[in-house]
PDB file of C-alpha atoms and ligand atoms in Angstrom:
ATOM      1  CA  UNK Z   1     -42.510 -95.283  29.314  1.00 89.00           C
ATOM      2  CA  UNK Z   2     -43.926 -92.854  31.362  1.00 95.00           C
ATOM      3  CA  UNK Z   3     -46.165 -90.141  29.893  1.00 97.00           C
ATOM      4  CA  UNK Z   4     -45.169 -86.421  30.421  1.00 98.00           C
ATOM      5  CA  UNK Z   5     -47.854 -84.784  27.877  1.00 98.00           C
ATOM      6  CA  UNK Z   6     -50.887 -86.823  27.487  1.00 98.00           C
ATOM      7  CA  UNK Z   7     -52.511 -85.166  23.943  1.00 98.00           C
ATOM      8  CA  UNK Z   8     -54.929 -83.139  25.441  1.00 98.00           C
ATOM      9  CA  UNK Z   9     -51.643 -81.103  27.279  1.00 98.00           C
ATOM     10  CA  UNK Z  10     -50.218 -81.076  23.716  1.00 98.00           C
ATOM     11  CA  UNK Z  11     -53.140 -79.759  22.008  1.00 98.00           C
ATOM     12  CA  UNK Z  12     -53.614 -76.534  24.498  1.00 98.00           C
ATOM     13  CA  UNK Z  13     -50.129 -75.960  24.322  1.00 98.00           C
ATOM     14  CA  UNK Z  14     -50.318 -75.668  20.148  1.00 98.00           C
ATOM     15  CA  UNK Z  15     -53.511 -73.881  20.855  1.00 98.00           C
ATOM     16  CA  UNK Z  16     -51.220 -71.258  23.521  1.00 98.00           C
ATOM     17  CA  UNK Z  17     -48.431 -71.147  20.761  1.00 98.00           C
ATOM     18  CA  UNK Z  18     -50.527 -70.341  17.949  1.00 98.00           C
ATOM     19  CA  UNK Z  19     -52.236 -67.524  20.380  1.00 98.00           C
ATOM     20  CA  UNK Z  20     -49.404 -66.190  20.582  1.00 98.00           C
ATOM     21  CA  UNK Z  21     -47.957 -66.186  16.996  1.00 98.00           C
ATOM     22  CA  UNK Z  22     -51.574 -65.046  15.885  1.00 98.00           C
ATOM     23  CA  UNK Z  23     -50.853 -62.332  17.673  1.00 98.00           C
ATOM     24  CA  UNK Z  24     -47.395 -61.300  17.347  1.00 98.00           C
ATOM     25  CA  UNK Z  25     -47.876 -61.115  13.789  1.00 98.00           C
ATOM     26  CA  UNK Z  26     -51.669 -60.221  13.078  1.00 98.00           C
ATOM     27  CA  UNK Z  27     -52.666 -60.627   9.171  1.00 97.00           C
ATOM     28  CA  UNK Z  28     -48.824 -60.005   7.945  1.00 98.00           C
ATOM     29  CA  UNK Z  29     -47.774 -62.699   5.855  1.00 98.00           C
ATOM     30  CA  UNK Z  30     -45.730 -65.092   7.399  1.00 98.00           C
ATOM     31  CA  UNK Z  31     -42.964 -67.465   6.106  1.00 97.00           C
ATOM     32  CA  UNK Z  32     -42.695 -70.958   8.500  1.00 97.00           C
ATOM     33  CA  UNK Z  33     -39.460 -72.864   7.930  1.00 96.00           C
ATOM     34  CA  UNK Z  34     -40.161 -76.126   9.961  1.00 96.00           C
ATOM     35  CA  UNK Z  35     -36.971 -78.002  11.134  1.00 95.00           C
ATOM     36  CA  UNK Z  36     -37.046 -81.789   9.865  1.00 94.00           C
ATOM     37  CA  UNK Z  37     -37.502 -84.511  11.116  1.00 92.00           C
ATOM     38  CA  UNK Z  38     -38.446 -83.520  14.658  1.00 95.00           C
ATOM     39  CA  UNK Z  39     -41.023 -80.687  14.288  1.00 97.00           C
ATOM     40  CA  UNK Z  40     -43.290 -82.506  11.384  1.00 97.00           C
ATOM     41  CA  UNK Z  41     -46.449 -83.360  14.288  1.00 98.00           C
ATOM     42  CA  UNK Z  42     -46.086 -79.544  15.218  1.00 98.00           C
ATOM     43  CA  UNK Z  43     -45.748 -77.863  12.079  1.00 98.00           C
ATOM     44  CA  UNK Z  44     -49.141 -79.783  10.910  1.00 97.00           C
ATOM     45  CA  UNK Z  45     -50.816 -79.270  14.126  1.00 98.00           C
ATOM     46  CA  UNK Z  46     -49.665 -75.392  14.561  1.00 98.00           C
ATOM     47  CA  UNK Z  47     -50.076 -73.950  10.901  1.00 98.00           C
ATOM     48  CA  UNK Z  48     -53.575 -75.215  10.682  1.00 98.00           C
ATOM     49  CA  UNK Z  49     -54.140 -72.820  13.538  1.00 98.00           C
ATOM     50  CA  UNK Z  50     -52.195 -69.957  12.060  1.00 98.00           C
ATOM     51  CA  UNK Z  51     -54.531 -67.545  10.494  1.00 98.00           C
ATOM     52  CA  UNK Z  52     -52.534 -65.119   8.429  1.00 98.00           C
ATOM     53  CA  UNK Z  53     -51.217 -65.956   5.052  1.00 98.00           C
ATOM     54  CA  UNK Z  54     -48.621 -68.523   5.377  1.00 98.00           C
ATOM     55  CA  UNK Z  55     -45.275 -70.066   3.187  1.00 97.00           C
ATOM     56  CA  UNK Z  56     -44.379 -72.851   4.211  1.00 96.00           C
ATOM     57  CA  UNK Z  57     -40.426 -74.598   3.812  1.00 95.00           C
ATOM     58  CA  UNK Z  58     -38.050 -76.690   5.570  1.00 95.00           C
ATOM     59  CA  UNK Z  59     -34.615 -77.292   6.688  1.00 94.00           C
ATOM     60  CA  UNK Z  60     -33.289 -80.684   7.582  1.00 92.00           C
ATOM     61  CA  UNK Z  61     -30.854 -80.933  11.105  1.00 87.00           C
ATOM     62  CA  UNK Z  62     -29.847 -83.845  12.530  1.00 77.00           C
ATOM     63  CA  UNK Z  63     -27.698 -84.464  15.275  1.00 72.00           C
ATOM     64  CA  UNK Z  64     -28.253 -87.293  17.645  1.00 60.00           C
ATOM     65  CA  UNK Z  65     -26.983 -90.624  17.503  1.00 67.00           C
ATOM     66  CA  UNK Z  66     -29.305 -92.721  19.980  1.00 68.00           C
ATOM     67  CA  UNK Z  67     -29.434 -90.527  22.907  1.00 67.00           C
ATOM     68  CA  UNK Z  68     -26.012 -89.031  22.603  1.00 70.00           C
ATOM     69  CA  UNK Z  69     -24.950 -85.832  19.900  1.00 67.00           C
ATOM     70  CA  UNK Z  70     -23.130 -86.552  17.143  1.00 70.00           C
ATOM     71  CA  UNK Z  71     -21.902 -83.855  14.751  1.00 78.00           C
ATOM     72  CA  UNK Z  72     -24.721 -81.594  13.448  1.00 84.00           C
ATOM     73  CA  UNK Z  73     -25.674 -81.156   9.988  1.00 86.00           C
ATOM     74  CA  UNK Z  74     -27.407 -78.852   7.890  1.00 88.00           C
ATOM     75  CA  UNK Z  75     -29.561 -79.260   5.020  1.00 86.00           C
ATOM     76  CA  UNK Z  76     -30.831 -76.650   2.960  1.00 83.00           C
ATOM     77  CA  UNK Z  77     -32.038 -77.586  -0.136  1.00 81.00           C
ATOM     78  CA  UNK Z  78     -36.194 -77.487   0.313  1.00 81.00           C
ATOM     79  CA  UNK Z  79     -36.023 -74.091   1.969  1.00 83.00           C
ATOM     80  CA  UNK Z  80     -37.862 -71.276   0.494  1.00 89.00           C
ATOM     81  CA  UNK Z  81     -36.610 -68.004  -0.403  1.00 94.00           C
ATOM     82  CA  UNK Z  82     -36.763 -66.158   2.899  1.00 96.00           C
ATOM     83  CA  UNK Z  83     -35.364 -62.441   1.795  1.00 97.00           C
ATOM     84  CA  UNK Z  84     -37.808 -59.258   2.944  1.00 98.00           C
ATOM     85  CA  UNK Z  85     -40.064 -61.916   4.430  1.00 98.00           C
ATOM     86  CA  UNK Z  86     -41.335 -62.243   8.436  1.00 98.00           C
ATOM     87  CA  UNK Z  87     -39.776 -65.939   8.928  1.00 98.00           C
ATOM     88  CA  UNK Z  88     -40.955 -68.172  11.508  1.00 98.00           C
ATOM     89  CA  UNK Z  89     -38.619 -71.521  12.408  1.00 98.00           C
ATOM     90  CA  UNK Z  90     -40.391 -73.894  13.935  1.00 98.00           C
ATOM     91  CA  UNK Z  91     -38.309 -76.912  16.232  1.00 97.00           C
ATOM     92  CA  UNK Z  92     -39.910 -79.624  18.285  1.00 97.00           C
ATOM     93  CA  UNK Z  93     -37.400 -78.926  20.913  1.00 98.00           C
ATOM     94  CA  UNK Z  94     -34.496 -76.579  22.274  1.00 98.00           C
ATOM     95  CA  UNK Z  95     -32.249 -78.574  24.341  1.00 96.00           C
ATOM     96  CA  UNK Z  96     -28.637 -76.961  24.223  1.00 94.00           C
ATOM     97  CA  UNK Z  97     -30.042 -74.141  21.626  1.00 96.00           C
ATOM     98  CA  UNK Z  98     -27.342 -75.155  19.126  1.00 93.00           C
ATOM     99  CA  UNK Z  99     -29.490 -76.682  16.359  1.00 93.00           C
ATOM    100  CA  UNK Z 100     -31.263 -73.152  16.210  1.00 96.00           C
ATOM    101  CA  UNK Z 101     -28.513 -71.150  16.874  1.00 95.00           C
ATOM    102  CA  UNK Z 102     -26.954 -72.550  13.652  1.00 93.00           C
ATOM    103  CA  UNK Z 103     -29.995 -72.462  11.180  1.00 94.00           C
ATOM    104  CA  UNK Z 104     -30.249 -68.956  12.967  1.00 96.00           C
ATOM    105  CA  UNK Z 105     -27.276 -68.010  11.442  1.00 94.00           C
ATOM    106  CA  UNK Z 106     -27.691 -69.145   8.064  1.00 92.00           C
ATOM    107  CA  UNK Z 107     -31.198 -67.305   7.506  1.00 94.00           C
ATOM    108  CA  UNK Z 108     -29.856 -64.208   8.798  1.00 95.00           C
ATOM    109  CA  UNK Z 109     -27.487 -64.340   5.941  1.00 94.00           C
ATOM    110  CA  UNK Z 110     -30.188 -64.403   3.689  1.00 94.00           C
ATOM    111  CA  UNK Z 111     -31.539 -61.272   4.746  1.00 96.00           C
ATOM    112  CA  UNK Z 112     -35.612 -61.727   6.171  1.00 98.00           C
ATOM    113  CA  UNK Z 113     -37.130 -59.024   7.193  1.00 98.00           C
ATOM    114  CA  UNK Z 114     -37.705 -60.702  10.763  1.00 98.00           C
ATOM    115  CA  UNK Z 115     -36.085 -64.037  12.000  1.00 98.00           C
ATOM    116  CA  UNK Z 116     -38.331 -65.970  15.430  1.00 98.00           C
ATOM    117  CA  UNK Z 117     -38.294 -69.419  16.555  1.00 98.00           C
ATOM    118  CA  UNK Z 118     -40.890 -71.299  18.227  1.00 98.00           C
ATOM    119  CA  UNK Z 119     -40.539 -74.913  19.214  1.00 98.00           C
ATOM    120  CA  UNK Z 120     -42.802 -76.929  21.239  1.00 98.00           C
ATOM    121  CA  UNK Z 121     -40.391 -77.589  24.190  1.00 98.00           C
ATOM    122  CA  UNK Z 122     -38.199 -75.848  26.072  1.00 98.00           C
ATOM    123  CA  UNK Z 123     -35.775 -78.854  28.421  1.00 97.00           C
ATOM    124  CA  UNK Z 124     -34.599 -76.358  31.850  1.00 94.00           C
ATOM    125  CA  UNK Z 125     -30.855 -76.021  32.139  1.00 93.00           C
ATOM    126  CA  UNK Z 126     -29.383 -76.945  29.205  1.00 94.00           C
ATOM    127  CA  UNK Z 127     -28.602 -74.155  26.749  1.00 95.00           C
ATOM    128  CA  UNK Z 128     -25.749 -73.379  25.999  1.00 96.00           C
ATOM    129  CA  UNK Z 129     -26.687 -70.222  23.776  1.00 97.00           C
ATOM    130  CA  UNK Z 130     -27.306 -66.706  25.574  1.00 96.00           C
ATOM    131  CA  UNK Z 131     -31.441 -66.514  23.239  1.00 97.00           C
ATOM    132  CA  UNK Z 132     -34.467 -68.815  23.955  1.00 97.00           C
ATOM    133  CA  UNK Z 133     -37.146 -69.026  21.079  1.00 98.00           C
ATOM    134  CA  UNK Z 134     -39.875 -66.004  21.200  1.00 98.00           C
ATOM    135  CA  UNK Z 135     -42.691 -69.171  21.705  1.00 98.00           C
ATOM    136  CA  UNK Z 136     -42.086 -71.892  23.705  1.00 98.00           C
ATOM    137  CA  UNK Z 137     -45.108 -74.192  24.586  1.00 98.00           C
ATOM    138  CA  UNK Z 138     -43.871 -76.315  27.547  1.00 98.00           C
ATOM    139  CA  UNK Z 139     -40.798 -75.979  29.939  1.00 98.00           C
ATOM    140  CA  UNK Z 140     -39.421 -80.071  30.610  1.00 98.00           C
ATOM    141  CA  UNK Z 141     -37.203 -81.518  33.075  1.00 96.00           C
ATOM    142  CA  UNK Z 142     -33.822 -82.817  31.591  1.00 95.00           C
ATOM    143  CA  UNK Z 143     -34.946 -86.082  30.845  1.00 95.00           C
ATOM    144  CA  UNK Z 144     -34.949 -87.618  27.065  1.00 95.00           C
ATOM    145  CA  UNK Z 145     -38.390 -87.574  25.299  1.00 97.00           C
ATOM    146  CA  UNK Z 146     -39.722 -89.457  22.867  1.00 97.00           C
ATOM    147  CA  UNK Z 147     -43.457 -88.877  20.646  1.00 98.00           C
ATOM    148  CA  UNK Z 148     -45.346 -85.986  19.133  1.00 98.00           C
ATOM    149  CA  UNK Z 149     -42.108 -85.864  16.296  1.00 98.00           C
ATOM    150  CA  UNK Z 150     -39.140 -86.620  18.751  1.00 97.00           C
ATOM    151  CA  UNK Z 151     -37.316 -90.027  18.092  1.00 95.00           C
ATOM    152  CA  UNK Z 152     -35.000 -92.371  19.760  1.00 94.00           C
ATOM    153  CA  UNK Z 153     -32.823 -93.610  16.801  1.00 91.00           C
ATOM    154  CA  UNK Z 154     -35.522 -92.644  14.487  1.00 91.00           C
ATOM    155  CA  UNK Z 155     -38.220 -94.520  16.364  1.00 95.00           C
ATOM    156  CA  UNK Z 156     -41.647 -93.483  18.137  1.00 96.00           C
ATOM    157  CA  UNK Z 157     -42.168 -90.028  16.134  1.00 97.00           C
ATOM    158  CA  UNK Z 158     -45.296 -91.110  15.326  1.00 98.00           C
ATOM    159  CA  UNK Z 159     -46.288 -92.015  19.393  1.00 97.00           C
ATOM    160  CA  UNK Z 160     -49.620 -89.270  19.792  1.00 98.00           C
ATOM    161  CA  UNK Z 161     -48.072 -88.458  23.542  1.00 98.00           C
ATOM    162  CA  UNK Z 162     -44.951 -86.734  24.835  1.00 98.00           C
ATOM    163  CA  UNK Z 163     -42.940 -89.637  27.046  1.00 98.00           C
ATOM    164  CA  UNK Z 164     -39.475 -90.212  28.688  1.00 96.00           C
ATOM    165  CA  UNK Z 165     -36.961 -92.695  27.569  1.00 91.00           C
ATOM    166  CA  UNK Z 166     -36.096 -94.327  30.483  1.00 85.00           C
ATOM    167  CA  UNK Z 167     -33.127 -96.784  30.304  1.00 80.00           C
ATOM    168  CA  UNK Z 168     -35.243-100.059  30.600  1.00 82.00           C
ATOM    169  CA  UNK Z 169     -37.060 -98.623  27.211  1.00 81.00           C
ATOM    170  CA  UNK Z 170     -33.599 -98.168  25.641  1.00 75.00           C
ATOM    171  CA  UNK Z 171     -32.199-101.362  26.887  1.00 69.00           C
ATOM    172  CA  UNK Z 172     -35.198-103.013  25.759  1.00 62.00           C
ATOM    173  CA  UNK Z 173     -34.968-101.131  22.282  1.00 62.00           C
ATOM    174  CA  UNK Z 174     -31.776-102.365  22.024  1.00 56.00           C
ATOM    175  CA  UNK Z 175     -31.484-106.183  22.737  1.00 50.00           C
ATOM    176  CA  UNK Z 176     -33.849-106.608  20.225  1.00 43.00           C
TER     177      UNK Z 176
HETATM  178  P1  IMP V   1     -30.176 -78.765  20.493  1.00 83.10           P
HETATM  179  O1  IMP V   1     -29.344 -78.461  19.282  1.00 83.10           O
HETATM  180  O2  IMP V   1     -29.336 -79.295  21.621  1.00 83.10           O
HETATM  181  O3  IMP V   1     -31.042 -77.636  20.956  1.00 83.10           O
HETATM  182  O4  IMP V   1     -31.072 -79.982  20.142  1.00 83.10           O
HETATM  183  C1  IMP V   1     -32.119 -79.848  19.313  1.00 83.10           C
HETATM  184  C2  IMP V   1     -32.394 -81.118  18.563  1.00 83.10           C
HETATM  185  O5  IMP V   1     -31.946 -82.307  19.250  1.00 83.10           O
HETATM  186  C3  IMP V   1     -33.887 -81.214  18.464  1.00 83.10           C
HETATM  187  O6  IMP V   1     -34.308 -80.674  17.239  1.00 83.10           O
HETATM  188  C4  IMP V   1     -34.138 -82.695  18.587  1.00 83.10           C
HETATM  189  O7  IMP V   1     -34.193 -83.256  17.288  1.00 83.10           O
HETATM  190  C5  IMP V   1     -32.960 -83.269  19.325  1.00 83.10           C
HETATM  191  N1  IMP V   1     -33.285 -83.529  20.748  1.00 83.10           N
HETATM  192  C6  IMP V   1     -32.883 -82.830  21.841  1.00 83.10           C
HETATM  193  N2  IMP V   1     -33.369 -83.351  22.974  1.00 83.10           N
HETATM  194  C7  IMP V   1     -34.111 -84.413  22.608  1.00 83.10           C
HETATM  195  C8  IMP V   1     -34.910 -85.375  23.344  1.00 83.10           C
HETATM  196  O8  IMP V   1     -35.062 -85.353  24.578  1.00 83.10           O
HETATM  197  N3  IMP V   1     -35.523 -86.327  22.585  1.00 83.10           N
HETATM  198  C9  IMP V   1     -35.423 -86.410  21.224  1.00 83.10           C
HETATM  199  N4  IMP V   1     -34.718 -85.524  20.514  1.00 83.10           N
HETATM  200  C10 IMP V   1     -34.052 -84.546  21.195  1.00 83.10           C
HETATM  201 MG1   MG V   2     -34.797 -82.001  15.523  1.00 83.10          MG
END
Protein backbone atom coordinates (compact mmCIF):
# COMPACT_ATOMS: atom_id res chain seq x y z
CA UNK A 1 0.00 0.00 0.00
CA UNK A 2 1.31 3.17 -0.57
CA UNK A 3 1.08 5.88 2.11
CA UNK A 4 -0.72 9.21 1.24
CA UNK A 5 -0.84 10.74 4.98
CA UNK A 6 1.90 9.53 7.11
CA UNK A 7 0.43 10.54 10.95
CA UNK A 8 2.30 13.45 11.42
CA UNK A 9 0.21 14.98 8.02
CA UNK A 10 -2.89 13.67 9.86
CA UNK A 11 -2.24 15.19 13.10
CA UNK A 12 -1.66 18.98 11.62
CA UNK A 13 -4.51 18.55 9.58
CA UNK A 14 -6.89 17.75 12.93
CA UNK A 15 -4.82 20.43 14.49
CA UNK A 16 -5.93 22.98 11.10
CA UNK A 17 -9.59 21.61 11.47
CA UNK A 18 -9.98 22.15 15.01
CA UNK A 19 -8.39 25.86 14.35
CA UNK A 20 -10.83 26.42 12.46
CA UNK A 21 -13.95 25.08 14.31
CA UNK A 22 -12.38 26.78 17.51
CA UNK A 23 -12.88 29.59 15.80
CA UNK A 24 -15.97 29.55 13.91
CA UNK A 25 -17.74 28.89 16.97
CA UNK A 26 -15.72 30.52 19.96
CA UNK A 27 -17.09 29.35 23.59
CA UNK A 28 -20.82 28.59 22.13
CA UNK A 29 -21.79 25.26 22.95
CA UNK A 30 -21.50 22.92 20.36
CA UNK A 31 -23.37 19.66 19.49
CA UNK A 32 -20.89 16.99 17.31
CA UNK A 33 -22.87 14.23 15.61
CA UNK A 34 -19.98 11.93 14.34
CA UNK A 35 -20.93 9.68 11.32
CA UNK A 36 -20.19 5.85 12.18
CA UNK A 37 -18.13 3.78 11.37
CA UNK A 38 -15.77 5.90 9.28
CA UNK A 39 -15.16 9.10 11.33
CA UNK A 40 -14.51 7.22 14.93
CA UNK A 41 -10.21 8.03 14.65
CA UNK A 42 -11.36 11.73 13.88
CA UNK A 43 -14.04 12.35 16.16
CA UNK A 44 -11.53 11.14 19.13
CA UNK A 45 -8.65 12.92 17.73
CA UNK A 46 -10.68 16.33 16.84
CA UNK A 47 -13.02 16.79 20.00
CA UNK A 48 -10.13 16.47 22.33
CA UNK A 49 -8.97 19.60 20.59
CA UNK A 50 -12.30 21.35 20.63
CA UNK A 51 -12.40 23.78 23.43
CA UNK A 52 -15.94 24.95 23.87
CA UNK A 53 -18.53 22.92 25.61
CA UNK A 54 -19.28 19.95 23.59
CA UNK A 55 -22.40 17.06 23.09
CA UNK A 56 -21.43 14.52 21.60
CA UNK A 57 -23.89 11.76 19.32
CA UNK A 58 -23.83 9.68 16.36
CA UNK A 59 -25.46 8.53 13.30
CA UNK A 60 -24.65 5.28 11.61
CA UNK A 61 -24.31 5.36 7.33
CA UNK A 62 -23.14 2.78 5.46
CA UNK A 63 -22.89 2.39 1.95
CA UNK A 64 -20.07 0.55 0.34
CA UNK A 65 -19.84 -2.91 -0.51
CA UNK A 66 -15.94 -3.58 -1.04
CA UNK A 67 -14.98 -0.72 -3.12
CA UNK A 68 -18.20 -0.31 -4.99
CA UNK A 69 -21.72 1.65 -3.42
CA UNK A 70 -24.37 -0.23 -2.48
CA UNK A 71 -27.64 1.30 -1.29
CA UNK A 72 -27.18 3.78 1.61
CA UNK A 73 -28.64 3.50 4.90
CA UNK A 74 -29.44 5.53 7.73
CA UNK A 75 -29.37 4.94 11.29
CA UNK A 76 -30.60 7.13 13.81
CA UNK A 77 -31.16 5.74 16.92
CA UNK A 78 -27.91 7.04 19.21
CA UNK A 79 -28.35 10.59 17.98
CA UNK A 80 -28.90 13.28 20.41
CA UNK A 81 -31.55 15.75 20.46
CA UNK A 82 -30.22 18.39 18.10
CA UNK A 83 -33.26 21.17 18.23
CA UNK A 84 -32.00 25.07 19.04
CA UNK A 85 -28.52 23.59 19.20
CA UNK A 86 -25.16 24.70 16.90
CA UNK A 87 -24.64 21.00 15.36
CA UNK A 88 -21.47 19.93 14.01
CA UNK A 89 -21.40 16.46 11.68
CA UNK A 90 -18.35 15.13 11.52
CA UNK A 91 -17.42 12.41 8.29
CA UNK A 92 -14.07 10.87 7.59
CA UNK A 93 -14.64 11.57 4.00
CA UNK A 94 -16.85 13.36 1.22
CA UNK A 95 -16.55 11.48 -1.89
CA UNK A 96 -19.85 12.00 -4.02
CA UNK A 97 -21.37 14.28 -0.99
CA UNK A 98 -24.40 11.96 -0.82
CA UNK A 99 -23.86 10.36 2.61
CA UNK A 100 -23.96 14.06 4.01
CA UNK A 101 -26.33 15.37 1.85
CA UNK A 102 -28.80 12.80 3.28
CA UNK A 103 -28.04 13.01 7.12
CA UNK A 104 -28.13 16.81 6.07
CA UNK A 105 -31.53 16.50 5.40
CA UNK A 106 -32.75 14.64 8.22
CA UNK A 107 -31.20 17.11 10.96
CA UNK A 108 -32.58 19.98 9.25
CA UNK A 109 -35.90 18.47 9.95
CA UNK A 110 -35.21 18.51 13.40
CA UNK A 111 -34.78 22.05 13.59
CA UNK A 112 -30.83 23.08 15.05
CA UNK A 113 -30.14 26.25 15.34
CA UNK A 114 -27.04 25.81 12.87
CA UNK A 115 -26.27 22.63 10.74
CA UNK A 116 -21.94 22.35 9.42
CA UNK A 117 -20.03 19.44 8.37
CA UNK A 118 -16.48 18.83 8.64
CA UNK A 119 -14.83 15.65 7.49
CA UNK A 120 -11.26 14.92 7.27
CA UNK A 121 -11.07 14.47 3.43
CA UNK A 122 -12.23 16.02 0.67
CA UNK A 123 -11.53 13.23 -2.82
CA UNK A 124 -11.34 16.17 -6.10
CA UNK A 125 -14.03 15.58 -8.68
CA UNK A 126 -16.44 13.55 -7.39
CA UNK A 127 -19.46 15.27 -5.86
CA UNK A 128 -22.26 15.05 -7.05
CA UNK A 129 -24.03 17.62 -4.60
CA UNK A 130 -23.85 21.52 -5.43
CA UNK A 131 -22.26 22.15 -1.00
CA UNK A 132 -18.79 21.00 0.26
CA UNK A 133 -18.41 20.73 4.17
CA UNK A 134 -17.48 24.27 5.95
CA UNK A 135 -13.96 22.21 7.20
CA UNK A 136 -12.24 20.06 5.14
CA UNK A 137 -8.67 18.96 6.27
CA UNK A 138 -7.08 17.46 3.10
CA UNK A 139 -8.07 17.62 -0.68
CA UNK A 140 -7.16 13.65 -2.26
CA UNK A 141 -6.82 12.39 -5.63
CA UNK A 142 -9.65 9.91 -6.69
CA UNK A 143 -8.05 6.97 -5.55
CA UNK A 144 -9.65 4.53 -2.70
CA UNK A 145 -8.18 4.99 0.84
CA UNK A 146 -7.91 2.94 3.48
CA UNK A 147 -6.68 3.85 7.59
CA UNK A 148 -7.25 6.62 10.09
CA UNK A 149 -11.29 5.12 10.23
CA UNK A 150 -11.76 4.31 6.42
CA UNK A 151 -12.20 0.50 5.61
CA UNK A 152 -12.05 -1.83 2.75
CA UNK A 153 -14.88 -4.34 3.60
CA UNK A 154 -14.61 -3.37 7.14
CA UNK A 155 -10.86 -3.90 7.31
CA UNK A 156 -7.73 -1.57 8.17
CA UNK A 157 -9.79 1.23 10.20
CA UNK A 158 -7.57 0.83 12.76
CA UNK A 159 -4.17 1.34 10.21
CA UNK A 160 -2.54 4.86 12.14
CA UNK A 161 -1.81 6.22 8.30
CA UNK A 162 -3.98 7.35 5.40
CA UNK A 163 -3.09 4.73 2.28
CA UNK A 164 -4.46 3.74 -1.21
CA UNK A 165 -6.01 0.48 -2.05
CA UNK A 166 -4.35 -0.47 -4.92
CA UNK A 167 -5.70 -3.57 -6.78
CA UNK A 168 -2.78 -5.98 -5.82
CA UNK A 169 -3.94 -5.08 -1.98
CA UNK A 170 -7.53 -5.99 -2.95
CA UNK A 171 -6.64 -8.98 -4.94
CA UNK A 172 -4.50 -10.03 -2.25
CA UNK A 173 -7.36 -9.28 0.38
CA UNK A 174 -9.38 -11.33 -1.50
CA UNK A 175 -7.76 -14.75 -2.41
CA UNK A 176 -7.33 -15.21 1.00
P1 LIG B 1 -20.20 9.72 -0.24
O1 LIG B 1 -21.62 9.46 0.18
O2 LIG B 1 -19.97 9.32 -1.67
O3 LIG B 1 -19.73 11.12 0.00
O4 LIG B 1 -19.30 8.73 0.54
C1 LIG B 1 -19.06 8.91 1.85
C2 LIG B 1 -18.82 7.60 2.54
O5 LIG B 1 -18.31 6.57 1.67
C3 LIG B 1 -17.76 7.87 3.56
O6 LIG B 1 -18.36 8.15 4.80
C4 LIG B 1 -16.95 6.60 3.56
O7 LIG B 1 -17.45 5.74 4.57
C5 LIG B 1 -17.17 5.96 2.21
N1 LIG B 1 -16.02 6.18 1.31
C6 LIG B 1 -15.94 7.02 0.24
N2 LIG B 1 -14.74 6.97 -0.35
C7 LIG B 1 -14.02 6.08 0.36
C8 LIG B 1 -12.66 5.60 0.25
O8 LIG B 1 -11.84 5.99 -0.61
N3 LIG B 1 -12.29 4.67 1.18
C9 LIG B 1 -13.12 4.20 2.16
N4 LIG B 1 -14.37 4.65 2.31
C10 LIG B 1 -14.83 5.56 1.40
MG1 LIG C 1 -18.50 6.59 6.37
Amino acid sequence: MKILLNEKALNEGVERLADEINETYGDKPLTIVGVLTGSVILMADLIRKLKMPLRVGVVQTSSYEGTERGALTINSEMMLDIADRDVLLIDDIFDTGNTLEEVTQLMKGLGPTSLRSAVLLLKTGRQLVDWKPEFVAFDIPDEFVVGYGLDFNDEFRNLPYLACLEPADIQGFTEV
